[in-house]
JSON list of C-alpha atoms in Angstrom, two decimals:
[
{"chain": "P", "resi": 275, "resn": "MET", "atom": "CA", "xyz": [75.15, 142.50, 149.63]},
{"chain": "P", "resi": 276, "resn": "LYS", "atom": "CA", "xyz": [79.10, 143.65, 150.54]},
{"chain": "P", "resi": 277, "resn": "ILE", "atom": "CA", "xyz": [80.80, 146.11, 148.53]},
{"chain": "P", "resi": 278, "resn": "LEU", "atom": "CA", "xyz": [84.40, 147.07, 148.74]},
{"chain": "P", "resi": 279, "resn": "VAL", "atom": "CA", "xyz": [85.46, 150.72, 147.91]},
{"chain": "P", "resi": 280, "resn": "VAL", "atom": "CA", "xyz": [88.85, 151.43, 146.56]},
{"chain": "P", "resi": 281, "resn": "GLU", "atom": "CA", "xyz": [89.26, 154.93, 146.52]},
{"chain": "P", "resi": 282, "resn": "ASP", "atom": "CA", "xyz": [92.05, 157.39, 147.66]},
{"chain": "P", "resi": 283, "resn": "GLU", "atom": "CA", "xyz": [90.03, 160.77, 148.03]},
{"chain": "P", "resi": 284, "resn": "PRO", "atom": "CA", "xyz": [88.76, 160.40, 151.56]},
{"chain": "P", "resi": 285, "resn": "ASP", "atom": "CA", "xyz": [85.97, 162.93, 151.58]},
{"chain": "P", "resi": 286, "resn": "LEU", "atom": "CA", "xyz": [84.58, 161.00, 148.14]},
{"chain": "P", "resi": 287, "resn": "ALA", "atom": "CA", "xyz": [85.31, 157.80, 149.73]},
{"chain": "P", "resi": 288, "resn": "GLN", "atom": "CA", "xyz": [83.49, 158.72, 153.02]},
{"chain": "P", "resi": 289, "resn": "SER", "atom": "CA", "xyz": [80.77, 160.04, 151.02]},
{"chain": "P", "resi": 290, "resn": "ILE", "atom": "CA", "xyz": [80.31, 156.51, 148.99]},
{"chain": "P", "resi": 291, "resn": "VAL", "atom": "CA", "xyz": [80.44, 154.62, 151.87]},
{"chain": "P", "resi": 292, "resn": "ASN", "atom": "CA", "xyz": [77.63, 156.89, 153.94]},
{"chain": "P", "resi": 293, "resn": "LEU", "atom": "CA", "xyz": [75.16, 156.34, 151.09]},
{"chain": "P", "resi": 294, "resn": "LEU", "atom": "CA", "xyz": [75.64, 152.65, 150.76]},
{"chain": "P", "resi": 295, "resn": "SER", "atom": "CA", "xyz": [75.44, 152.07, 154.31]},
{"chain": "P", "resi": 296, "resn": "ARG", "atom": "CA", "xyz": [72.24, 153.88, 154.41]},
{"chain": "P", "resi": 297, "resn": "GLU", "atom": "CA", "xyz": [71.09, 151.57, 151.43]},
{"chain": "P", "resi": 298, "resn": "GLY", "atom": "CA", "xyz": [71.81, 148.77, 153.73]},
{"chain": "P", "resi": 299, "resn": "TYR", "atom": "CA", "xyz": [74.93, 147.41, 152.05]},
{"chain": "P", "resi": 300, "resn": "THR", "atom": "CA", "xyz": [78.11, 145.96, 154.17]},
{"chain": "P", "resi": 301, "resn": "VAL", "atom": "CA", "xyz": [80.90, 148.44, 152.98]},
{"chain": "P", "resi": 302, "resn": "GLU", "atom": "CA", "xyz": [84.48, 148.13, 153.35]},
{"chain": "P", "resi": 303, "resn": "TRP", "atom": "CA", "xyz": [86.83, 150.78, 152.31]},
{"chain": "P", "resi": 304, "resn": "SER", "atom": "CA", "xyz": [90.43, 150.75, 151.00]},
{"chain": "P", "resi": 305, "resn": "ASN", "atom": "CA", "xyz": [92.50, 153.88, 150.29]},
{"chain": "P", "resi": 306, "resn": "ASN", "atom": "CA", "xyz": [95.49, 152.35, 148.63]},
{"chain": "P", "resi": 307, "resn": "TYR", "atom": "CA", "xyz": [96.43, 149.25, 146.41]},
{"chain": "P", "resi": 308, "resn": "ASN", "atom": "CA", "xyz": [98.17, 146.80, 148.57]},
{"chain": "P", "resi": 309, "resn": "GLU", "atom": "CA", "xyz": [95.26, 146.86, 151.12]},
{"chain": "P", "resi": 310, "resn": "ALA", "atom": "CA", "xyz": [92.72, 146.62, 148.50]},
{"chain": "P", "resi": 311, "resn": "VAL", "atom": "CA", "xyz": [94.91, 143.38, 147.30]},
{"chain": "P", "resi": 312, "resn": "ARG", "atom": "CA", "xyz": [94.98, 141.94, 150.93]},
{"chain": "P", "resi": 313, "resn": "ARG", "atom": "CA", "xyz": [91.16, 142.38, 150.88]},
{"chain": "P", "resi": 314, "resn": "VAL", "atom": "CA", "xyz": [90.04, 140.65, 147.79]},
{"chain": "P", "resi": 315, "resn": "GLU", "atom": "CA", "xyz": [92.29, 137.85, 148.42]},
{"chain": "P", "resi": 316, "resn": "GLN", "atom": "CA", "xyz": [90.95, 137.42, 152.04]},
{"chain": "P", "resi": 317, "resn": "SER", "atom": "CA", "xyz": [86.95, 138.30, 151.10]},
{"chain": "P", "resi": 318, "resn": "VAL", "atom": "CA", "xyz": [84.24, 138.03, 148.84]},
{"chain": "P", "resi": 319, "resn": "TYR", "atom": "CA", "xyz": [82.34, 141.02, 147.63]},
{"chain": "P", "resi": 320, "resn": "ASP", "atom": "CA", "xyz": [79.43, 141.33, 145.65]},
{"chain": "P", "resi": 321, "resn": "CYS", "atom": "CA", "xyz": [80.56, 144.56, 144.13]},
{"chain": "P", "resi": 322, "resn": "LEU", "atom": "CA", "xyz": [84.03, 146.54, 143.68]},
{"chain": "P", "resi": 323, "resn": "LEU", "atom": "CA", "xyz": [84.12, 150.04, 143.28]},
{"chain": "P", "resi": 324, "resn": "VAL", "atom": "CA", "xyz": [87.72, 150.71, 141.93]},
{"chain": "P", "resi": 325, "resn": "ASP", "atom": "CA", "xyz": [89.48, 153.92, 141.16]},
{"chain": "P", "resi": 326, "resn": "ILE", "atom": "CA", "xyz": [92.11, 153.52, 138.43]},
{"chain": "P", "resi": 327, "resn": "SER", "atom": "CA", "xyz": [94.61, 155.70, 140.23]},
{"chain": "P", "resi": 328, "resn": "LEU", "atom": "CA", "xyz": [95.91, 154.47, 143.63]},
{"chain": "P", "resi": 329, "resn": "PRO", "atom": "CA", "xyz": [98.80, 154.65, 145.79]},
{"chain": "P", "resi": 330, "resn": "GLY", "atom": "CA", "xyz": [100.97, 151.97, 145.71]},
{"chain": "P", "resi": 331, "resn": "GLY", "atom": "CA", "xyz": [99.46, 150.62, 142.33]},
{"chain": "P", "resi": 332, "resn": "ASN", "atom": "CA", "xyz": [96.80, 150.64, 139.73]},
{"chain": "P", "resi": 333, "resn": "GLY", "atom": "CA", "xyz": [93.09, 149.87, 139.54]},
{"chain": "P", "resi": 334, "resn": "LEU", "atom": "CA", "xyz": [93.58, 148.20, 136.28]},
{"chain": "P", "resi": 335, "resn": "LYS", "atom": "CA", "xyz": [95.95, 145.63, 138.02]},
{"chain": "P", "resi": 336, "resn": "LEU", "atom": "CA", "xyz": [93.36, 145.22, 140.83]},
{"chain": "P", "resi": 337, "resn": "ILE", "atom": "CA", "xyz": [90.81, 144.20, 137.96]},
{"chain": "P", "resi": 338, "resn": "SER", "atom": "CA", "xyz": [93.29, 141.79, 136.51]},
{"chain": "P", "resi": 339, "resn": "LEU", "atom": "CA", "xyz": [94.05, 140.25, 139.83]},
{"chain": "P", "resi": 340, "resn": "VAL", "atom": "CA", "xyz": [90.21, 140.11, 140.61]},
{"chain": "P", "resi": 341, "resn": "LYS", "atom": "CA", "xyz": [89.54, 138.10, 137.60]},
{"chain": "P", "resi": 342, "resn": "GLU", "atom": "CA", "xyz": [92.57, 135.84, 138.04]},
{"chain": "P", "resi": 343, "resn": "ILE", "atom": "CA", "xyz": [91.04, 134.45, 141.15]},
{"chain": "P", "resi": 344, "resn": "LYS", "atom": "CA", "xyz": [87.90, 133.86, 139.03]},
{"chain": "P", "resi": 345, "resn": "SER", "atom": "CA", "xyz": [86.14, 136.06, 141.32]},
{"chain": "P", "resi": 346, "resn": "ASP", "atom": "CA", "xyz": [82.20, 136.76, 140.15]},
{"chain": "P", "resi": 347, "resn": "SER", "atom": "CA", "xyz": [82.27, 140.08, 141.96]},
{"chain": "P", "resi": 348, "resn": "GLY", "atom": "CA", "xyz": [80.73, 143.09, 139.85]},
{"chain": "P", "resi": 349, "resn": "ILE", "atom": "CA", "xyz": [83.40, 145.88, 139.00]},
{"chain": "P", "resi": 350, "resn": "ILE", "atom": "CA", "xyz": [82.57, 149.55, 138.65]},
{"chain": "P", "resi": 351, "resn": "ILE", "atom": "CA", "xyz": [85.36, 151.60, 137.34]},
{"chain": "P", "resi": 352, "resn": "ILE", "atom": "CA", "xyz": [85.90, 155.18, 138.88]},
{"chain": "P", "resi": 353, "resn": "THR", "atom": "CA", "xyz": [88.25, 157.30, 136.44]},
{"chain": "P", "resi": 354, "resn": "ALA", "atom": "CA", "xyz": [88.94, 160.89, 135.76]},
{"chain": "P", "resi": 355, "resn": "ARG", "atom": "CA", "xyz": [86.72, 162.19, 133.00]},
{"chain": "P", "resi": 356, "resn": "ASN", "atom": "CA", "xyz": [89.59, 162.37, 130.37]},
{"chain": "P", "resi": 357, "resn": "SER", "atom": "CA", "xyz": [90.69, 158.93, 131.00]},
{"chain": "P", "resi": 358, "resn": "LEU", "atom": "CA", "xyz": [89.14, 156.96, 128.19]},
{"chain": "P", "resi": 359, "resn": "ASN", "atom": "CA", "xyz": [91.82, 154.39, 127.61]},
{"chain": "P", "resi": 360, "resn": "ASP", "atom": "CA", "xyz": [91.73, 153.58, 131.25]},
{"chain": "P", "resi": 361, "resn": "ARG", "atom": "CA", "xyz": [87.65, 153.14, 131.05]},
{"chain": "P", "resi": 362, "resn": "LEU", "atom": "CA", "xyz": [88.23, 151.05, 127.82]},
{"chain": "P", "resi": 363, "resn": "GLU", "atom": "CA", "xyz": [90.83, 148.83, 129.19]},
{"chain": "P", "resi": 364, "resn": "GLY", "atom": "CA", "xyz": [89.35, 148.27, 132.64]},
{"chain": "P", "resi": 365, "resn": "LEU", "atom": "CA", "xyz": [86.13, 147.36, 130.35]},
{"chain": "P", "resi": 366, "resn": "ASP", "atom": "CA", "xyz": [88.45, 145.07, 128.42]},
{"chain": "P", "resi": 367, "resn": "LEU", "atom": "CA", "xyz": [89.82, 143.25, 131.59]},
{"chain": "P", "resi": 368, "resn": "GLY", "atom": "CA", "xyz": [86.51, 142.50, 132.70]},
{"chain": "P", "resi": 369, "resn": "ALA", "atom": "CA", "xyz": [85.02, 145.52, 134.76]},
{"chain": "P", "resi": 370, "resn": "ASP", "atom": "CA", "xyz": [81.01, 146.05, 134.34]},
{"chain": "P", "resi": 371, "resn": "ASP", "atom": "CA", "xyz": [80.47, 149.62, 134.17]},
{"chain": "P", "resi": 372, "resn": "TYR", "atom": "CA", "xyz": [82.43, 152.94, 134.74]},
{"chain": "P", "resi": 373, "resn": "LEU", "atom": "CA", "xyz": [81.54, 156.39, 136.29]},
{"chain": "P", "resi": 374, "resn": "SER", "atom": "CA", "xyz": [83.55, 159.53, 135.36]},
{"chain": "P", "resi": 375, "resn": "LYS", "atom": "CA", "xyz": [84.53, 162.11, 138.28]},
{"chain": "P", "resi": 376, "resn": "PRO", "atom": "CA", "xyz": [82.64, 164.12, 139.48]},
{"chain": "P", "resi": 377, "resn": "PHE", "atom": "CA", "xyz": [79.40, 161.93, 139.76]},
{"chain": "P", "resi": 378, "resn": "HIS", "atom": "CA", "xyz": [76.01, 161.91, 141.52]},
{"chain": "P", "resi": 379, "resn": "LEU", "atom": "CA", "xyz": [75.91, 159.93, 144.38]},
{"chain": "P", "resi": 380, "resn": "ALA", "atom": "CA", "xyz": [72.16, 158.72, 143.02]},
{"chain": "P", "resi": 381, "resn": "GLU", "atom": "CA", "xyz": [73.51, 157.48, 139.39]},
{"chain": "P", "resi": 382, "resn": "LEU", "atom": "CA", "xyz": [76.31, 155.60, 141.29]},
{"chain": "P", "resi": 383, "resn": "ASN", "atom": "CA", "xyz": [73.63, 153.79, 143.65]},
{"chain": "P", "resi": 384, "resn": "SER", "atom": "CA", "xyz": [71.68, 153.24, 140.49]},
{"chain": "P", "resi": 385, "resn": "ARG", "atom": "CA", "xyz": [74.85, 151.48, 138.63]},
{"chain": "P", "resi": 386, "resn": "ILE", "atom": "CA", "xyz": [75.56, 149.45, 141.64]},
{"chain": "P", "resi": 387, "resn": "LYS", "atom": "CA", "xyz": [71.78, 148.22, 141.60]},
{"chain": "P", "resi": 388, "resn": "ALA", "atom": "CA", "xyz": [72.14, 147.32, 137.60]},
{"chain": "P", "resi": 389, "resn": "VAL", "atom": "CA", "xyz": [75.58, 145.38, 138.28]},
{"chain": "P", "resi": 390, "resn": "LEU", "atom": "CA", "xyz": [74.23, 143.48, 141.11]},
{"chain": "P", "resi": 391, "resn": "ARG", "atom": "CA", "xyz": [70.87, 142.64, 139.26]},
{"chain": "P", "resi": 392, "resn": "ARG", "atom": "CA", "xyz": [72.80, 141.35, 136.38]},
{"chain": "P", "resi": 393, "resn": "ARG", "atom": "CA", "xyz": [74.83, 139.47, 138.77]},
{"chain": "P", "resi": 394, "resn": "LYS", "atom": "CA", "xyz": [71.76, 137.73, 140.67]},
{"chain": "P", "resi": 395, "resn": "PHE", "atom": "CA", "xyz": [71.16, 136.45, 137.04]},
{"chain": "P", "resi": 396, "resn": "SER", "atom": "CA", "xyz": [74.63, 135.33, 136.03]},
{"chain": "P", "resi": 397, "resn": "GLY", "atom": "CA", "xyz": [74.73, 132.38, 133.79]},
{"chain": "P", "resi": 398, "resn": "LEU", "atom": "CA", "xyz": [71.15, 132.58, 132.93]},
{"chain": "P", "resi": 399, "resn": "LYS", "atom": "CA", "xyz": [70.54, 133.69, 129.21]},
{"chain": "P", "resi": 400, "resn": "GLU", "atom": "CA", "xyz": [66.98, 133.98, 129.60]},
{"chain": "P", "resi": 401, "resn": "ILE", "atom": "CA", "xyz": [64.70, 134.12, 132.76]},
{"chain": "P", "resi": 402, "resn": "GLN", "atom": "CA", "xyz": [61.29, 132.12, 132.37]},
{"chain": "P", "resi": 403, "resn": "LEU", "atom": "CA", "xyz": [58.39, 133.00, 134.55]},
{"chain": "P", "resi": 404, "resn": "ASP", "atom": "CA", "xyz": [54.94, 131.37, 133.42]},
{"chain": "P", "resi": 405, "resn": "ASN", "atom": "CA", "xyz": [54.60, 132.15, 129.83]},
{"chain": "P", "resi": 406, "resn": "LEU", "atom": "CA", "xyz": [57.10, 135.51, 130.34]},
{"chain": "P", "resi": 407, "resn": "ARG", "atom": "CA", "xyz": [60.48, 134.99, 128.99]},
{"chain": "P", "resi": 408, "resn": "ILE", "atom": "CA", "xyz": [63.35, 137.62, 129.21]},
{"chain": "P", "resi": 409, "resn": "ILE", "atom": "CA", "xyz": [66.49, 137.93, 128.06]},
{"chain": "P", "resi": 410, "resn": "PRO", "atom": "CA", "xyz": [68.37, 140.69, 129.77]},
{"chain": "P", "resi": 411, "resn": "ASP", "atom": "CA", "xyz": [71.60, 141.16, 128.00]},
{"chain": "P", "resi": 412, "resn": "ASN", "atom": "CA", "xyz": [69.28, 141.85, 124.92]},
{"chain": "P", "resi": 413, "resn": "PHE", "atom": "CA", "xyz": [66.55, 143.79, 126.53]},
{"chain": "P", "resi": 414, "resn": "GLN", "atom": "CA", "xyz": [63.96, 141.60, 125.10]},
{"chain": "P", "resi": 415, "resn": "VAL", "atom": "CA", "xyz": [60.85, 140.31, 126.52]},
{"chain": "P", "resi": 416, "resn": "PHE", "atom": "CA", "xyz": [58.39, 137.50, 125.22]},
{"chain": "P", "resi": 417, "resn": "VAL", "atom": "CA", "xyz": [54.93, 136.29, 126.00]},
{"chain": "P", "resi": 418, "resn": "ASN", "atom": "CA", "xyz": [54.51, 132.55, 124.39]},
{"chain": "P", "resi": 419, "resn": "ASN", "atom": "CA", "xyz": [57.44, 133.50, 121.91]},
{"chain": "P", "resi": 420, "resn": "ASP", "atom": "CA", "xyz": [55.76, 136.81, 120.78]},
{"chain": "P", "resi": 421, "resn": "VAL", "atom": "CA", "xyz": [58.01, 139.90, 121.54]},
{"chain": "P", "resi": 422, "resn": "ILE", "atom": "CA", "xyz": [57.06, 142.78, 123.63]},
{"chain": "P", "resi": 423, "resn": "ASP", "atom": "CA", "xyz": [57.87, 146.21, 122.53]},
{"chain": "P", "resi": 424, "resn": "LEU", "atom": "CA", "xyz": [58.86, 147.89, 125.74]},
{"chain": "P", "resi": 425, "resn": "THR", "atom": "CA", "xyz": [60.38, 151.20, 126.38]},
{"chain": "P", "resi": 426, "resn": "ARG", "atom": "CA", "xyz": [63.73, 150.84, 128.20]},
{"chain": "P", "resi": 427, "resn": "LYS", "atom": "CA", "xyz": [62.24, 152.38, 131.26]},
{"chain": "P", "resi": 428, "resn": "GLU", "atom": "CA", "xyz": [59.81, 149.75, 131.19]},
{"chain": "P", "resi": 429, "resn": "PHE", "atom": "CA", "xyz": [62.16, 146.94, 130.49]},
{"chain": "P", "resi": 430, "resn": "ASP", "atom": "CA", "xyz": [63.98, 148.56, 133.54]},
{"chain": "P", "resi": 431, "resn": "LEU", "atom": "CA", "xyz": [61.16, 148.56, 135.95]},
{"chain": "P", "resi": 432, "resn": "LEU", "atom": "CA", "xyz": [59.90, 144.88, 134.92]},
{"chain": "P", "resi": 433, "resn": "LEU", "atom": "CA", "xyz": [63.26, 143.42, 135.38]},
{"chain": "P", "resi": 434, "resn": "PHE", "atom": "CA", "xyz": [63.54, 145.12, 138.68]},
{"chain": "P", "resi": 435, "resn": "LEU", "atom": "CA", "xyz": [60.02, 143.43, 139.78]},
{"chain": "P", "resi": 436, "resn": "VAL", "atom": "CA", "xyz": [61.35, 140.20, 138.74]},
{"chain": "P", "resi": 437, "resn": "SER", "atom": "CA", "xyz": [64.58, 140.18, 140.24]},
{"chain": "P", "resi": 438, "resn": "ASN", "atom": "CA", "xyz": [62.57, 140.86, 143.45]},
{"chain": "P", "resi": 439, "resn": "LYS", "atom": "CA", "xyz": [59.91, 138.44, 142.77]},
{"chain": "P", "resi": 440, "resn": "ASN", "atom": "CA", "xyz": [57.25, 137.84, 145.63]},
{"chain": "P", "resi": 441, "resn": "ARG", "atom": "CA", "xyz": [58.66, 140.67, 147.55]},
{"chain": "P", "resi": 442, "resn": "VAL", "atom": "CA", "xyz": [56.53, 143.96, 147.95]},
{"chain": "P", "resi": 443, "resn": "LEU", "atom": "CA", "xyz": [58.35, 146.96, 146.67]},
{"chain": "P", "resi": 444, "resn": "THR", "atom": "CA", "xyz": [57.65, 150.25, 147.93]},
{"chain": "P", "resi": 445, "resn": "LYS", "atom": "CA", "xyz": [56.90, 152.97, 145.32]},
{"chain": "P", "resi": 446, "resn": "GLU", "atom": "CA", "xyz": [59.65, 154.95, 146.74]},
{"chain": "P", "resi": 447, "resn": "SER", "atom": "CA", "xyz": [62.17, 152.16, 146.45]},
{"chain": "P", "resi": 448, "resn": "ILE", "atom": "CA", "xyz": [61.20, 151.48, 142.75]},
{"chain": "P", "resi": 449, "resn": "ALA", "atom": "CA", "xyz": [61.12, 155.23, 141.82]},
{"chain": "P", "resi": 450, "resn": "GLU", "atom": "CA", "xyz": [64.71, 155.83, 143.24]},
{"chain": "P", "resi": 451, "resn": "HIS", "atom": "CA", "xyz": [65.85, 152.49, 141.41]},
{"chain": "P", "resi": 452, "resn": "ILE", "atom": "CA", "xyz": [64.53, 153.57, 138.15]},
{"chain": "P", "resi": 453, "resn": "TRP", "atom": "CA", "xyz": [64.82, 157.25, 138.08]},
{"chain": "P", "resi": 454, "resn": "GLY", "atom": "CA", "xyz": [67.63, 158.25, 140.10]},
{"chain": "P", "resi": 455, "resn": "ASP", "atom": "CA", "xyz": [68.07, 161.79, 141.06]},
{"chain": "P", "resi": 456, "resn": "TYR", "atom": "CA", "xyz": [64.41, 162.62, 139.65]},
{"chain": "P", "resi": 457, "resn": "ALA", "atom": "CA", "xyz": [62.88, 160.19, 142.39]},
{"chain": "P", "resi": 458, "resn": "ASP", "atom": "CA", "xyz": [61.96, 163.22, 144.42]},
{"chain": "P", "resi": 459, "resn": "VAL", "atom": "CA", "xyz": [60.19, 165.10, 141.75]},
{"chain": "P", "resi": 460, "resn": "SER", "atom": "CA", "xyz": [56.24, 165.40, 142.40]},
{"chain": "P", "resi": 461, "resn": "TYR", "atom": "CA", "xyz": [55.20, 163.65, 139.55]},
{"chain": "P", "resi": 462, "resn": "THR", "atom": "CA", "xyz": [57.54, 160.39, 139.31]},
{"chain": "P", "resi": 463, "resn": "TYR", "atom": "CA", "xyz": [54.62, 158.57, 140.77]},
{"chain": "P", "resi": 464, "resn": "ASP", "atom": "CA", "xyz": [52.50, 159.37, 138.12]},
{"chain": "P", "resi": 465, "resn": "PHE", "atom": "CA", "xyz": [55.19, 158.17, 135.87]},
{"chain": "P", "resi": 466, "resn": "LEU", "atom": "CA", "xyz": [55.49, 154.89, 137.84]},
{"chain": "P", "resi": 467, "resn": "TYR", "atom": "CA", "xyz": [51.79, 154.50, 137.54]},
{"chain": "P", "resi": 468, "resn": "SER", "atom": "CA", "xyz": [51.52, 154.85, 134.01]},
{"chain": "P", "resi": 469, "resn": "HIS", "atom": "CA", "xyz": [54.50, 152.40, 133.36]},
{"chain": "P", "resi": 470, "resn": "ILE", "atom": "CA", "xyz": [52.92, 149.68, 135.19]},
{"chain": "P", "resi": 471, "resn": "LYS", "atom": "CA", "xyz": [49.68, 150.29, 133.40]},
{"chain": "P", "resi": 472, "resn": "ASN", "atom": "CA", "xyz": [51.46, 150.18, 130.25]},
{"chain": "P", "resi": 473, "resn": "ILE", "atom": "CA", "xyz": [53.66, 146.72, 131.11]},
{"chain": "P", "resi": 474, "resn": "ARG", "atom": "CA", "xyz": [50.62, 145.21, 132.17]},
{"chain": "P", "resi": 475, "resn": "LYS", "atom": "CA", "xyz": [48.76, 146.05, 129.05]},
{"chain": "P", "resi": 476, "resn": "LYS", "atom": "CA", "xyz": [51.12, 145.01, 126.63]},
{"chain": "P", "resi": 477, "resn": "ILE", "atom": "CA", "xyz": [51.76, 141.86, 128.39]},
{"chain": "P", "resi": 478, "resn": "LEU", "atom": "CA", "xyz": [47.82, 141.05, 128.51]},
{"chain": "P", "resi": 479, "resn": "GLU", "atom": "CA", "xyz": [47.60, 142.08, 124.97]},
{"chain": "P", "resi": 480, "resn": "LYS", "atom": "CA", "xyz": [50.00, 138.97, 124.02]},
{"chain": "P", "resi": 481, "resn": "GLY", "atom": "CA", "xyz": [48.07, 136.40, 126.27]},
{"chain": "P", "resi": 482, "resn": "GLY", "atom": "CA", "xyz": [50.35, 136.69, 129.13]},
{"chain": "P", "resi": 483, "resn": "ASN", "atom": "CA", "xyz": [49.48, 136.50, 133.04]},
{"chain": "P", "resi": 484, "resn": "ASP", "atom": "CA", "xyz": [48.86, 139.86, 135.00]},
{"chain": "P", "resi": 485, "resn": "CYS", "atom": "CA", "xyz": [51.90, 138.91, 137.57]},
{"chain": "P", "resi": 486, "resn": "ILE", "atom": "CA", "xyz": [52.41, 142.45, 138.84]},
{"chain": "P", "resi": 487, "resn": "GLN", "atom": "CA", "xyz": [50.08, 143.11, 141.67]},
{"chain": "P", "resi": 488, "resn": "SER", "atom": "CA", "xyz": [49.44, 146.50, 143.12]},
{"chain": "P", "resi": 489, "resn": "VAL", "atom": "CA", "xyz": [49.68, 146.32, 147.06]},
{"chain": "P", "resi": 490, "resn": "TYR", "atom": "CA", "xyz": [47.62, 148.97, 148.49]},
{"chain": "P", "resi": 491, "resn": "GLY", "atom": "CA", "xyz": [49.38, 152.04, 150.12]},
{"chain": "P", "resi": 492, "resn": "ILE", "atom": "CA", "xyz": [52.63, 150.61, 149.44]},
{"chain": "P", "resi": 493, "resn": "GLY", "atom": "CA", "xyz": [53.88, 149.83, 145.94]},
{"chain": "P", "resi": 494, "resn": "TYR", "atom": "CA", "xyz": [53.97, 146.48, 143.77]},
{"chain": "P", "resi": 495, "resn": "LYS", "atom": "CA", "xyz": [54.75, 142.89, 143.72]},
{"chain": "P", "resi": 496, "resn": "PHE", "atom": "CA", "xyz": [55.92, 140.57, 141.04]},
{"chain": "P", "resi": 497, "resn": "THR", "atom": "CA", "xyz": [54.10, 136.87, 141.72]},
{"chain": "P", "resi": 498, "resn": "ALA", "atom": "CA", "xyz": [55.23, 133.93, 139.13]},
{"chain": "P", "resi": 499, "resn": "ASP", "atom": "CA", "xyz": [56.44, 130.61, 139.22]}
]
């Protein structure tokens, strides 16, 4: 996955680049508008992090350009806390999400993963696996057309497993993705086990298949056709 960071504050930009590099992303950084334009015209990115106030131009104009070239890159706006109008305009232009400064890097990481997850299912209004049907935009899950009442955390957890179908996910990676800053809390894994147990129970009660496998000592894997 390739990410472009468009941010003119060097300390913040370097912190973001370091975080995303550790997460395994390919990261590039532009500290001004013109360089960012050159990069988006020459390369394809999975996600852009765009500050609104930039030397040489405006982040909103960059978002418009990205949409004009029909890029399907995810876009997260980075704004000052009091710039509501910029956030709304950016979302209207097609940005996926926004963060107000200052923010926690763990939250940014979770937002990026959410945008990339939605991008992975781009064009699919529904995800069908066995007798399980998921509508991501509406946060709905069905088994044989019967709706399952999941909490938001349970839904996020199930979608994360589904988006990594047939891959073994460690408990650490799941907890960090779902709980962000709270992933290091000692009882997080108990919450994870409880959520997995509840999801399984709710699916089985509706006649669904048990697609969530426990991988002893490691984590979990979602298996379905």
